[in-house]
mmCIF file of C-alpha atoms in Angstrom:
data_model
loop_
_atom_site.group_PDB
_atom_site.id
_atom_site.type_symbol
_atom_site.label_atom_id
_atom_site.label_comp_id
_atom_site.label_asym_id
_atom_site.label_seq_id
_atom_site.Cartn_x
_atom_site.Cartn_y
_atom_site.Cartn_z
ATOM 1 C CA THR A 11 49.267 113.534 -72.668
ATOM 2 C CA ASN A 12 48.641 116.728 -70.276
ATOM 3 C CA VAL A 13 45.844 118.221 -67.901
ATOM 4 C CA ASP A 14 45.443 121.500 -67.328
ATOM 5 C CA TRP A 15 43.407 123.674 -64.436
ATOM 6 C CA THR A 16 43.167 126.518 -62.588
ATOM 7 C CA LYS A 17 42.442 127.426 -59.515
ATOM 8 C CA GLY A 18 42.354 130.789 -57.735
ATOM 9 C CA ARG A 19 46.218 132.232 -59.124
ATOM 10 C CA HIS A 20 47.436 129.057 -59.607
ATOM 11 C CA ALA A 21 47.767 127.411 -62.735
ATOM 12 C CA ILE A 22 48.619 124.045 -62.292
ATOM 13 C CA ARG A 23 49.528 120.822 -65.077
ATOM 14 C CA THR A 24 50.320 117.155 -64.435
ATOM 15 C CA GLY A 25 50.943 114.764 -66.880
ATOM 16 C CA VAL A 26 52.271 111.788 -67.543
ATOM 17 C CA LEU A 27 55.042 110.487 -70.671
ATOM 18 C CA VAL A 28 55.493 107.362 -71.846
ATOM 19 C CA GLU A 29 57.781 106.171 -74.794
ATOM 20 C CA GLY A 30 58.828 102.347 -75.785
ATOM 21 C CA GLY A 31 59.440 100.062 -78.250
ATOM 22 C CA SER A 32 60.647 97.186 -79.354
ATOM 23 C CA TYR A 33 63.781 97.181 -82.109
ATOM 24 C CA LYS A 34 65.472 94.696 -84.898
ATOM 25 C CA SER A 35 68.634 95.402 -85.679
ATOM 26 C CA ASP A 36 71.664 93.440 -88.010
ATOM 27 C CA SER A 37 73.775 96.702 -88.089
ATOM 28 C CA ARG A 38 77.287 95.799 -88.317
ATOM 29 C CA THR A 39 80.289 97.533 -86.621
ATOM 30 C CA ASN A 40 83.728 97.136 -88.198
ATOM 31 C CA TYR A 41 82.978 94.041 -89.917
ATOM 32 C CA LEU A 42 85.636 94.692 -92.087
ATOM 33 C CA GLY A 43 88.708 94.859 -89.711
ATOM 34 C CA THR A 44 91.021 97.969 -88.955
ATOM 35 C CA PHE A 45 94.484 97.944 -88.776
ATOM 36 C CA VAL A 46 96.579 100.271 -85.976
ATOM 37 C CA PHE A 47 99.753 102.250 -86.942
ATOM 38 C CA PRO A 48 101.462 104.008 -84.113
ATOM 39 C CA SER A 49 102.823 106.274 -86.223
ATOM 40 C CA PHE A 50 103.698 107.264 -90.074
ATOM 41 C CA GLU A 51 106.705 105.842 -90.366
ATOM 42 C CA GLU A 52 105.032 102.678 -88.746
ATOM 43 C CA PHE A 53 102.005 102.690 -91.450
ATOM 44 C CA GLN A 54 104.676 103.593 -94.239
ATOM 45 C CA ALA A 55 106.546 100.019 -93.618
ATOM 46 C CA GLY A 56 103.505 98.281 -93.151
ATOM 47 C CA ARG A 57 104.182 97.329 -89.671
ATOM 48 C CA PRO A 58 100.602 97.972 -87.527
ATOM 49 C CA ALA A 59 100.148 97.628 -83.992
ATOM 50 C CA THR A 60 97.101 95.925 -84.177
ATOM 51 C CA PHE A 61 93.940 94.751 -85.922
ATOM 52 C CA THR A 62 90.645 94.360 -84.563
ATOM 53 C CA GLN A 63 88.030 93.273 -85.982
ATOM 54 C CA ARG A 64 84.528 92.405 -84.954
ATOM 55 C CA ILE A 65 83.085 88.920 -85.628
ATOM 56 C CA GLY A 66 79.578 86.878 -85.211
ATOM 57 C CA ASP A 67 76.122 87.741 -85.299
ATOM 58 C CA PRO A 68 74.777 90.972 -85.189
ATOM 59 C CA LEU A 69 71.038 90.421 -84.951
ATOM 60 C CA VAL A 70 69.853 91.440 -81.901
ATOM 61 C CA GLU A 71 65.726 91.763 -80.639
ATOM 62 C CA TYR A 72 64.594 93.763 -77.374
ATOM 63 C CA SER A 73 62.222 95.942 -76.414
ATOM 64 C CA HIS A 74 63.151 99.276 -73.898
ATOM 65 C CA TRP A 75 60.603 101.131 -72.370
ATOM 66 C CA GLN A 76 60.772 105.080 -70.047
ATOM 67 C CA ALA A 77 58.493 106.668 -68.236
ATOM 68 C CA GLY A 78 58.044 109.922 -66.447
ATOM 69 C CA LEU A 79 54.859 112.047 -64.606
ATOM 70 C CA PHE A 80 55.349 115.352 -63.402
ATOM 71 C CA VAL A 81 53.085 117.871 -62.090
ATOM 72 C CA GLN A 82 53.553 121.352 -61.402
ATOM 73 C CA ASP A 83 52.179 124.582 -59.830
ATOM 74 C CA ASP A 84 52.335 128.298 -61.561
ATOM 75 C CA TRP A 85 51.832 130.968 -58.790
ATOM 76 C CA ARG A 86 50.954 134.178 -59.331
ATOM 77 C CA ALA A 87 51.741 135.948 -56.237
ATOM 78 C CA HIS A 88 51.706 139.106 -56.882
ATOM 79 C CA ALA A 89 51.256 141.202 -60.347
ATOM 80 C CA ASN A 90 54.340 141.333 -61.384
ATOM 81 C CA LEU A 91 55.988 138.068 -59.173
ATOM 82 C CA THR A 92 55.522 134.419 -60.551
ATOM 83 C CA LEU A 93 56.301 131.347 -58.701
ATOM 84 C CA SER A 94 56.519 128.084 -60.010
ATOM 85 C CA GLY A 95 57.352 124.592 -58.289
ATOM 86 C CA GLY A 96 56.836 121.532 -58.864
ATOM 87 C CA LEU A 97 58.658 117.731 -59.212
ATOM 88 C CA ARG A 98 59.002 114.521 -61.477
ATOM 89 C CA TYR A 99 58.739 111.030 -61.406
ATOM 90 C CA GLU A 100 60.867 108.750 -64.037
ATOM 91 C CA LEU A 101 61.767 105.223 -64.216
ATOM 92 C CA GLN A 102 63.033 102.971 -66.938
ATOM 93 C CA SER A 103 63.736 99.038 -68.086
ATOM 94 C CA HIS A 104 66.342 97.715 -67.638
ATOM 95 C CA LEU A 105 67.626 99.573 -64.949
ATOM 96 C CA ASP A 106 66.982 98.496 -61.197
ATOM 97 C CA ASP A 107 66.485 102.008 -59.496
ATOM 98 C CA ARG A 108 63.571 103.389 -59.043
ATOM 99 C CA ILE A 109 64.371 106.821 -56.964
ATOM 100 C CA ASN A 110 64.356 109.317 -59.455
ATOM 101 C CA PHE A 111 62.182 112.440 -57.909
ATOM 102 C CA ALA A 112 62.981 115.396 -59.661
ATOM 103 C CA PRO A 113 62.032 118.459 -57.892
ATOM 104 C CA ARG A 114 62.223 122.119 -59.785
ATOM 105 C CA ALA A 115 61.278 125.653 -58.779
ATOM 106 C CA SER A 116 61.498 129.311 -60.855
ATOM 107 C CA PHE A 117 60.434 132.266 -60.333
ATOM 108 C CA THR A 118 60.161 135.633 -62.652
ATOM 109 C CA TRP A 119 59.664 138.824 -61.482
ATOM 110 C CA SER A 120 59.121 142.316 -62.796
ATOM 111 C CA PRO A 121 60.524 144.699 -60.198
ATOM 112 C CA PHE A 122 59.676 147.681 -61.606
ATOM 113 C CA LYS A 123 56.360 149.514 -62.523
ATOM 114 C CA ASN A 124 57.586 150.182 -66.422
ATOM 115 C CA GLY A 125 57.817 146.571 -66.984
ATOM 116 C CA ARG A 126 60.845 146.950 -68.713
ATOM 117 C CA THR A 127 62.954 145.006 -66.390
ATOM 118 C CA THR A 128 62.713 141.119 -65.639
ATOM 119 C CA ILE A 129 64.659 138.668 -63.682
ATOM 120 C CA ARG A 130 64.361 135.145 -64.004
ATOM 121 C CA GLY A 131 65.607 132.212 -62.247
ATOM 122 C CA GLY A 132 65.298 128.484 -61.456
ATOM 123 C CA GLY A 133 66.750 125.352 -60.825
ATOM 124 C CA GLY A 134 66.222 121.692 -59.547
ATOM 125 C CA ILE A 135 67.076 118.033 -60.207
ATOM 126 C CA PHE A 136 67.054 116.075 -63.851
ATOM 127 C CA TYR A 137 67.881 112.647 -64.626
ATOM 128 C CA ASP A 138 68.576 111.661 -68.207
ATOM 129 C CA TRP A 139 67.625 108.059 -69.794
ATOM 130 C CA LEU A 140 69.916 105.156 -70.997
ATOM 131 C CA GLU A 141 70.052 105.225 -74.281
ATOM 132 C CA ALA A 142 68.223 102.442 -76.549
ATOM 133 C CA GLU A 143 71.477 102.101 -78.290
ATOM 134 C CA VAL A 144 73.456 101.704 -75.673
ATOM 135 C CA TYR A 145 71.817 98.829 -74.432
ATOM 136 C CA GLU A 146 71.679 97.584 -77.867
ATOM 137 C CA GLN A 147 75.413 97.958 -78.200
ATOM 138 C CA VAL A 148 75.590 95.935 -74.778
ATOM 139 C CA LEU A 149 72.971 93.563 -75.996
ATOM 140 C CA ARG A 150 74.820 92.505 -78.991
ATOM 141 C CA VAL A 151 78.696 92.501 -78.381
ATOM 142 C CA ASP A 152 77.882 90.106 -75.927
ATOM 143 C CA GLY A 153 81.460 88.148 -75.715
ATOM 144 C CA GLN A 154 79.054 85.412 -77.130
ATOM 145 C CA ARG A 155 76.812 87.261 -79.794
ATOM 146 C CA GLN A 156 79.267 89.165 -81.544
ATOM 147 C CA ARG A 157 82.378 89.916 -79.935
ATOM 148 C CA ASP A 158 85.694 92.083 -80.902
ATOM 149 C CA LEU A 159 88.950 90.054 -81.995
ATOM 150 C CA VAL A 160 92.292 91.737 -81.421
ATOM 151 C CA ILE A 161 96.074 90.267 -82.949
ATOM 152 C CA THR A 162 98.696 91.945 -81.766
ATOM 153 C CA ASN A 163 102.110 92.420 -83.693
ATOM 154 C CA PRO A 164 99.815 91.168 -87.301
ATOM 155 C CA GLY A 165 100.796 91.114 -91.126
ATOM 156 C CA PHE A 166 99.950 93.816 -93.193
ATOM 157 C CA PRO A 167 97.767 93.539 -95.084
ATOM 158 C CA ASP A 168 97.489 89.586 -93.916
ATOM 159 C CA PRO A 169 96.826 90.421 -89.925
ATOM 160 C CA PHE A 170 97.106 86.620 -89.401
ATOM 161 C CA SER A 171 101.017 86.583 -91.144
ATOM 162 C CA GLY A 172 103.492 87.710 -89.128
ATOM 163 C CA GLY A 173 106.236 85.601 -86.940
ATOM 164 C CA ASP A 174 105.337 87.691 -83.746
ATOM 165 C CA VAL A 175 101.464 87.539 -84.059
ATOM 166 C CA GLU A 176 99.116 86.810 -81.063
ATOM 167 C CA ILE A 177 95.921 86.593 -81.176
ATOM 168 C CA LEU A 178 94.122 87.824 -77.379
ATOM 169 C CA PRO A 179 90.706 86.388 -76.037
ATOM 170 C CA SER A 180 87.186 87.847 -76.790
ATOM 171 C CA SER A 181 86.717 91.055 -76.023
ATOM 172 C CA LYS A 182 82.932 91.927 -75.199
ATOM 173 C CA TYR A 183 80.819 94.543 -73.752
ATOM 174 C CA VAL A 184 79.076 94.750 -70.182
ATOM 175 C CA LEU A 185 76.690 97.180 -67.810
ATOM 176 C CA ALA A 186 77.174 97.081 -64.511
ATOM 177 C CA ASP A 187 75.052 96.032 -61.896
ATOM 178 C CA ASP A 188 74.270 98.979 -60.156
ATOM 179 C CA LEU A 189 73.797 101.154 -63.823
ATOM 180 C CA VAL A 190 71.533 103.533 -62.444
ATOM 181 C CA MET A 191 70.352 107.026 -63.959
ATOM 182 C CA PRO A 192 72.679 109.971 -64.967
ATOM 183 C CA ARG A 193 71.469 112.799 -62.706
ATOM 184 C CA ARG A 194 72.343 116.903 -63.111
ATOM 185 C CA VAL A 195 71.756 119.353 -60.847
ATOM 186 C CA MET A 196 71.464 123.158 -62.513
ATOM 187 C CA GLY A 197 70.208 126.101 -61.478
ATOM 188 C CA ASN A 198 70.362 129.820 -63.148
ATOM 189 C CA VAL A 199 69.240 133.804 -63.486
ATOM 190 C CA GLY A 200 69.348 135.910 -65.149
ATOM 191 C CA LEU A 201 68.315 139.430 -66.291
ATOM 192 C CA SER A 202 66.712 141.025 -69.320
ATOM 193 C CA HIS A 203 66.391 145.055 -69.668
ATOM 194 C CA GLN A 204 64.966 147.131 -72.479
ATOM 195 C CA PHE A 205 66.028 150.058 -72.598
ATOM 196 C CA SER A 206 64.015 151.400 -74.770
ATOM 197 C CA ALA A 207 61.726 150.189 -77.966
ATOM 198 C CA LYS A 208 65.188 149.864 -79.822
ATOM 199 C CA LEU A 209 67.417 148.802 -77.568
ATOM 200 C CA GLY A 210 67.139 145.732 -75.716
ATOM 201 C CA MET A 211 69.962 142.925 -73.501
ATOM 202 C CA ASN A 212 70.436 140.262 -71.469
ATOM 203 C CA VAL A 213 72.580 138.722 -69.277
ATOM 204 C CA SER A 214 72.217 135.072 -67.479
ATOM 205 C CA TYR A 215 74.567 133.022 -65.669
ATOM 206 C CA SER A 216 74.257 128.708 -64.672
ATOM 207 C CA ARG A 217 75.759 126.301 -62.646
ATOM 208 C CA MET A 218 75.572 122.202 -63.218
ATOM 209 C CA ARG A 219 76.717 119.595 -61.167
ATOM 210 C CA GLY A 220 76.045 115.957 -63.213
ATOM 211 C CA ASP A 221 76.586 112.788 -60.923
ATOM 212 C CA ASN A 222 76.293 109.276 -62.015
ATOM 213 C CA ARG A 223 77.064 109.796 -65.768
ATOM 214 C CA LEU A 224 77.817 106.932 -67.700
ATOM 215 C CA ARG A 225 81.406 105.873 -68.370
ATOM 216 C CA GLY A 226 83.152 102.969 -69.687
ATOM 217 C CA ARG A 227 85.853 101.170 -67.950
ATOM 218 C CA ASN A 228 87.925 97.511 -68.706
ATOM 219 C CA ILE A 229 87.513 95.605 -66.044
ATOM 220 C CA ASN A 230 89.735 93.320 -67.889
ATOM 221 C CA ALA A 231 92.297 95.918 -68.401
ATOM 222 C CA PRO A 232 96.154 94.265 -67.937
ATOM 223 C CA LEU A 233 97.623 94.829 -64.532
ATOM 224 C CA ASN A 234 101.511 93.848 -64.316
ATOM 225 C CA GLY A 235 101.227 93.077 -67.664
ATOM 226 C CA VAL A 236 98.251 90.506 -66.585
ATOM 227 C CA ARG A 237 94.938 90.689 -66.809
ATOM 228 C CA PRO A 238 92.740 89.334 -63.895
ATOM 229 C CA ASP A 239 90.491 86.890 -66.675
ATOM 230 C CA PRO A 240 93.319 85.678 -68.624
ATOM 231 C CA THR A 241 90.295 84.062 -70.560
ATOM 232 C CA LEU A 242 88.986 86.967 -71.663
ATOM 233 C CA GLY A 243 90.487 90.819 -74.077
ATOM 234 C CA ASN A 244 89.111 93.779 -73.047
ATOM 235 C CA VAL A 245 86.154 93.992 -70.804
ATOM 236 C CA THR A 246 84.212 97.345 -71.563
ATOM 237 C CA GLN A 247 81.577 98.094 -68.601
ATOM 238 C CA VAL A 248 79.076 100.830 -69.314
ATOM 239 C CA GLU A 249 78.937 102.462 -65.571
ATOM 240 C CA SER A 250 77.590 105.244 -63.686
ATOM 241 C CA THR A 251 80.694 106.402 -61.841
ATOM 242 C CA ALA A 252 81.235 109.916 -64.442
ATOM 243 C CA HIS A 253 81.011 113.184 -63.188
ATOM 244 C CA MET A 254 81.158 117.083 -65.143
ATOM 245 C CA ARG A 255 80.667 120.585 -63.560
ATOM 246 C CA GLY A 256 79.962 123.485 -66.022
ATOM 247 C CA GLN A 257 79.027 127.331 -65.640
ATOM 248 C CA THR A 258 77.914 129.299 -68.493
ATOM 249 C CA PHE A 259 77.646 132.686 -68.656
ATOM 250 C CA VAL A 260 75.661 134.580 -71.137
ATOM 251 C CA ALA A 261 75.311 138.343 -72.515
ATOM 252 C CA GLY A 262 72.930 139.759 -75.474
ATOM 253 C CA MET A 263 71.963 142.371 -77.696
ATOM 254 C CA ASN A 264 69.697 143.605 -79.787
ATOM 255 C CA VAL A 265 69.063 146.827 -81.713
ATOM 256 C CA GLN A 266 65.880 146.904 -83.738
ATOM 257 C CA ILE A 267 64.886 150.197 -86.149
ATOM 258 C CA PRO A 268 61.433 149.670 -87.642
ATOM 259 C CA GLU A 269 61.453 152.666 -89.557
ATOM 260 C CA HIS A 270 64.825 152.026 -91.187
ATOM 261 C CA ARG A 271 64.685 148.292 -91.375
ATOM 262 C CA ILE A 272 67.760 148.287 -89.589
ATOM 263 C CA MET A 273 68.709 144.984 -86.907
ATOM 264 C CA LEU A 274 71.800 144.044 -85.203
ATOM 265 C CA PHE A 275 72.472 141.475 -82.985
ATOM 266 C CA ALA A 276 75.176 140.101 -80.846
ATOM 267 C CA ASN A 277 75.996 137.460 -78.287
ATOM 268 C CA TYR A 278 79.116 136.154 -76.455
ATOM 269 C CA VAL A 279 79.140 132.911 -74.411
ATOM 270 C CA TRP A 280 81.911 131.819 -71.818
ATOM 271 C CA LEU A 281 81.490 128.905 -70.903
ATOM 272 C CA LYS A 282 83.736 126.120 -68.210
ATOM 273 C CA GLN A 283 82.913 122.486 -68.814
ATOM 274 C CA GLU A 284 84.956 119.664 -66.740
ATOM 275 C CA SER A 285 83.984 116.328 -67.197
ATOM 276 C CA ASP A 286 85.990 112.529 -66.344
ATOM 277 C CA SER A 287 84.941 110.617 -68.954
ATOM 278 C CA ASP A 288 83.573 111.267 -72.821
ATOM 279 C CA GLY A 289 81.070 108.614 -72.995
ATOM 280 C CA PRO A 290 79.099 105.414 -72.166
ATOM 281 C CA PHE A 291 81.974 103.223 -74.827
ATOM 282 C CA SER A 292 84.952 105.870 -74.204
ATOM 283 C CA LEU A 293 87.502 104.258 -71.964
ATOM 284 C CA PRO A 294 90.015 105.814 -69.834
ATOM 285 C CA ALA A 295 93.560 105.948 -70.350
ATOM 286 C CA ASP A 296 94.020 103.832 -67.279
ATOM 287 C CA SER A 297 91.060 101.826 -65.991
ATOM 288 C CA TYR A 298 92.647 101.384 -63.282
ATOM 289 C CA ASP A 299 93.072 105.427 -62.437
ATOM 290 C CA LEU A 300 90.103 107.151 -63.267
ATOM 291 C CA ALA A 301 91.047 110.758 -60.891
ATOM 292 C CA SER A 302 93.602 111.453 -63.638
ATOM 293 C CA GLU A 303 90.493 111.336 -66.354
ATOM 294 C CA TRP A 304 89.374 115.090 -64.789
ATOM 295 C CA GLY A 305 89.361 117.820 -67.499
ATOM 296 C CA PRO A 306 87.878 119.539 -70.052
ATOM 297 C CA VAL A 307 84.907 118.823 -72.172
ATOM 298 C CA SER A 308 86.345 118.336 -75.305
ATOM 299 C CA GLY A 309 85.019 120.444 -78.183
ATOM 300 C CA MET A 310 83.568 123.237 -76.320
ATOM 301 C CA PRO A 311 85.159 126.547 -76.770
ATOM 302 C CA ARG A 312 85.606 129.349 -73.509
ATOM 303 C CA HIS A 313 84.781 132.323 -75.072
ATOM 304 C CA SER A 314 81.883 132.801 -78.224
ATOM 305 C CA PHE A 315 81.605 135.887 -79.837
ATOM 306 C CA SER A 316 78.656 135.991 -82.643
ATOM 307 C CA GLY A 317 77.041 139.193 -84.365
ATOM 308 C CA MET A 318 74.406 139.638 -87.077
ATOM 309 C CA PHE A 319 73.923 143.174 -89.214
ATOM 310 C CA SER A 320 70.959 143.365 -91.620
ATOM 311 C CA THR A 321 69.808 146.743 -93.419
ATOM 312 C CA PRO A 322 68.327 147.706 -96.640
ATOM 313 C CA LEU A 323 70.700 148.939 -98.831
ATOM 314 C CA ILE A 324 68.399 150.653 -101.912
ATOM 315 C CA LYS A 325 64.584 149.725 -103.054
ATOM 316 C CA ASN A 326 64.249 145.930 -102.604
ATOM 317 C CA MET A 327 67.881 145.374 -101.809
ATOM 318 C CA ARG A 328 69.138 143.923 -98.584
ATOM 319 C CA LEU A 329 72.646 143.262 -97.075
ATOM 320 C CA SER A 330 73.091 141.145 -94.243
ATOM 321 C CA LEU A 331 76.348 140.281 -92.389
ATOM 322 C CA THR A 332 77.362 137.410 -89.678
ATOM 323 C CA GLY A 333 80.146 137.138 -87.882
ATOM 324 C CA ALA A 334 81.191 134.528 -85.132
ATOM 325 C CA VAL A 335 84.790 134.460 -83.411
ATOM 326 C CA ARG A 336 85.621 131.220 -80.752
ATOM 327 C CA SER A 337 88.512 130.556 -78.503
ATOM 328 C CA GLY A 338 90.326 127.122 -78.748
ATOM 329 C CA THR A 339 89.106 124.004 -78.133
ATOM 330 C CA PRO A 340 90.364 121.103 -75.949
ATOM 331 C CA TYR A 341 91.665 118.191 -77.163
ATOM 332 C CA ASN A 342 93.394 114.691 -76.269
ATOM 333 C CA ILE A 343 97.502 114.784 -76.317
ATOM 334 C CA THR A 344 98.175 110.860 -76.869
ATOM 335 C CA THR A 345 101.441 109.100 -76.950
ATOM 336 C CA GLY A 346 100.287 106.936 -80.313
ATOM 337 C CA ARG A 347 101.429 103.842 -78.685
ATOM 338 C CA ASP A 348 100.139 101.733 -76.603
ATOM 339 C CA ASP A 349 102.219 101.869 -72.944
ATOM 340 C CA ASN A 350 100.173 99.951 -70.747
ATOM 341 C CA GLY A 351 99.539 97.008 -72.983
ATOM 342 C CA ASP A 352 95.425 97.200 -73.063
ATOM 343 C CA THR A 353 95.677 96.909 -76.931
ATOM 344 C CA VAL A 354 93.730 100.728 -76.954
ATOM 345 C CA PHE A 355 95.580 103.485 -78.141
ATOM 346 C CA ASN A 356 94.767 106.478 -75.685
ATOM 347 C CA ASP A 357 97.944 106.672 -73.382
ATOM 348 C CA ARG A 358 99.554 109.748 -72.230
ATOM 349 C CA PRO A 359 102.586 111.146 -72.352
ATOM 350 C CA LYS A 360 103.263 111.005 -68.281
ATOM 351 C CA GLY A 361 102.174 114.081 -66.954
ATOM 352 C CA VAL A 362 99.572 115.074 -69.035
ATOM 353 C CA GLY A 363 95.907 115.689 -68.067
ATOM 354 C CA ARG A 364 93.130 114.342 -70.315
ATOM 355 C CA ASN A 365 92.070 117.540 -73.031
ATOM 356 C CA THR A 366 94.688 119.573 -72.297
ATOM 357 C CA GLY A 367 95.340 120.745 -75.601
ATOM 358 C CA ARG A 368 93.930 123.391 -77.319
ATOM 359 C CA THR A 369 93.407 123.961 -81.032
ATOM 360 C CA GLU A 370 93.655 127.212 -81.951
ATOM 361 C CA MET A 371 90.730 129.757 -82.005
ATOM 362 C CA THR A 372 88.427 130.394 -85.466
ATOM 363 C CA TRP A 373 86.416 132.948 -86.858
ATOM 364 C CA GLU A 374 84.057 133.241 -89.668
ATOM 365 C CA VAL A 375 82.365 136.092 -91.669
ATOM 366 C CA GLY A 376 79.616 136.010 -94.048
ATOM 367 C CA GLY A 377 77.389 137.754 -96.193
ATOM 368 C CA ARG A 378 74.247 137.643 -98.006
ATOM 369 C CA LEU A 379 72.562 139.581 -100.610
ATOM 370 C CA SER A 380 69.102 139.267 -100.952
ATOM 371 C CA TYR A 381 66.639 141.586 -103.612
ATOM 372 C CA ALA A 382 62.856 140.570 -102.859
ATOM 373 C CA PHE A 383 60.273 141.355 -105.581
ATOM 374 C CA GLY A 384 56.114 140.015 -106.290
ATOM 375 C CA PHE A 385 54.260 138.772 -109.554
ATOM 376 C CA GLY A 386 51.180 137.725 -109.870
ATOM 377 C CA GLN A 387 47.604 139.842 -108.641
ATOM 378 C CA ARG A 388 46.011 139.525 -104.811
ATOM 379 C CA ALA A 389 42.412 137.787 -105.066
ATOM 380 C CA ALA A 390 40.676 141.006 -104.417
ATOM 381 C CA GLY A 391 37.915 139.495 -101.414
ATOM 382 C CA GLY A 392 39.711 136.161 -102.862
ATOM 383 C CA THR A 393 39.189 132.919 -99.816
ATOM 384 C CA ARG A 394 40.591 133.405 -97.032
ATOM 385 C CA GLY A 395 43.012 130.988 -94.821
ATOM 386 C CA PRO A 396 43.793 130.053 -91.605
ATOM 387 C CA GLY A 397 43.513 133.196 -89.324
ATOM 388 C CA GLY A 398 41.618 134.851 -91.221
ATOM 389 C CA ALA A 399 44.977 135.089 -93.890
ATOM 390 C CA PRO A 400 44.275 135.775 -98.222
ATOM 391 C CA VAL A 401 45.448 132.954 -99.854
ATOM 392 C CA MET A 402 47.308 133.760 -103.165
#
């Protein structure tokens, strides 16, 4: 709920958000098992490297709550200048951190009398919540309720057959004791200008730094061929040790010619995002060398351009054309083998960083030809709908 009030040039808003619920879930994942083959040749020969299967009772029941409260003040300092400031506080169940204050500030300024130019900027701290699905997975795969069965050198199609079969101890998920809410520090500045009633443009630039991001790390990975706890297999710990850095530049242009019903829109985005984790359950290639995980965020193009053009043809017929071009996106290059013996096939070649591969650029075009026509009769003085619109 929000409460608003004004006093002079100040418009003040305060509010509170509470979300929560009780959940009962028996979602099953990989209950039939998965074979992993290190190469296509090994697949053809029927020689898998590992077999994994999640076994046990998947039923879990839990509650999950989160809350936030905020206050902000929009101050009209001048006819062409508005300053805003605010503070937000958030907390969540299943996390022990309670000092989650997030100050924010922004401004909107029209420096010229004609009002065609507007400069905007702002920044602040933002927190991300621990998703209920993450807590649910950790609660379910705890090594007792459910566990991951891992077999190395399995037979095929019967994983328990074969002379070199090795069944590893149970694998499980855990939450780190010092887990905290992920935090982002963001700032942006933008400029928009209306050259005329028909032509406008806008540019913006933003930077972001993310800390305490969630990542998975195998705290029981083999070290010199020996696991720290030989009674367990992989122990994936969700912890707040990942980071992210990002910059974004956007430039856009729009043209509208109302008398000819012509529209043109074009947009360019330059994006640079780097991180050292792909998510709360994504394991690094080497859980004892997290520094080598720093690299581009997967699937994000550095450059992208899109445009749209729409024009009438004859009478009620209209043609719309769209197009987009994107540079290649980063992806991870792996050896296809389990070189460090942790039964996770994400090992990279020596000297190759995370997500250093790039796909080919992509492009797409589209077109739409439409014809509009009407039928029936408008009711003279008939019933009116919301806002006085006639009801047909």
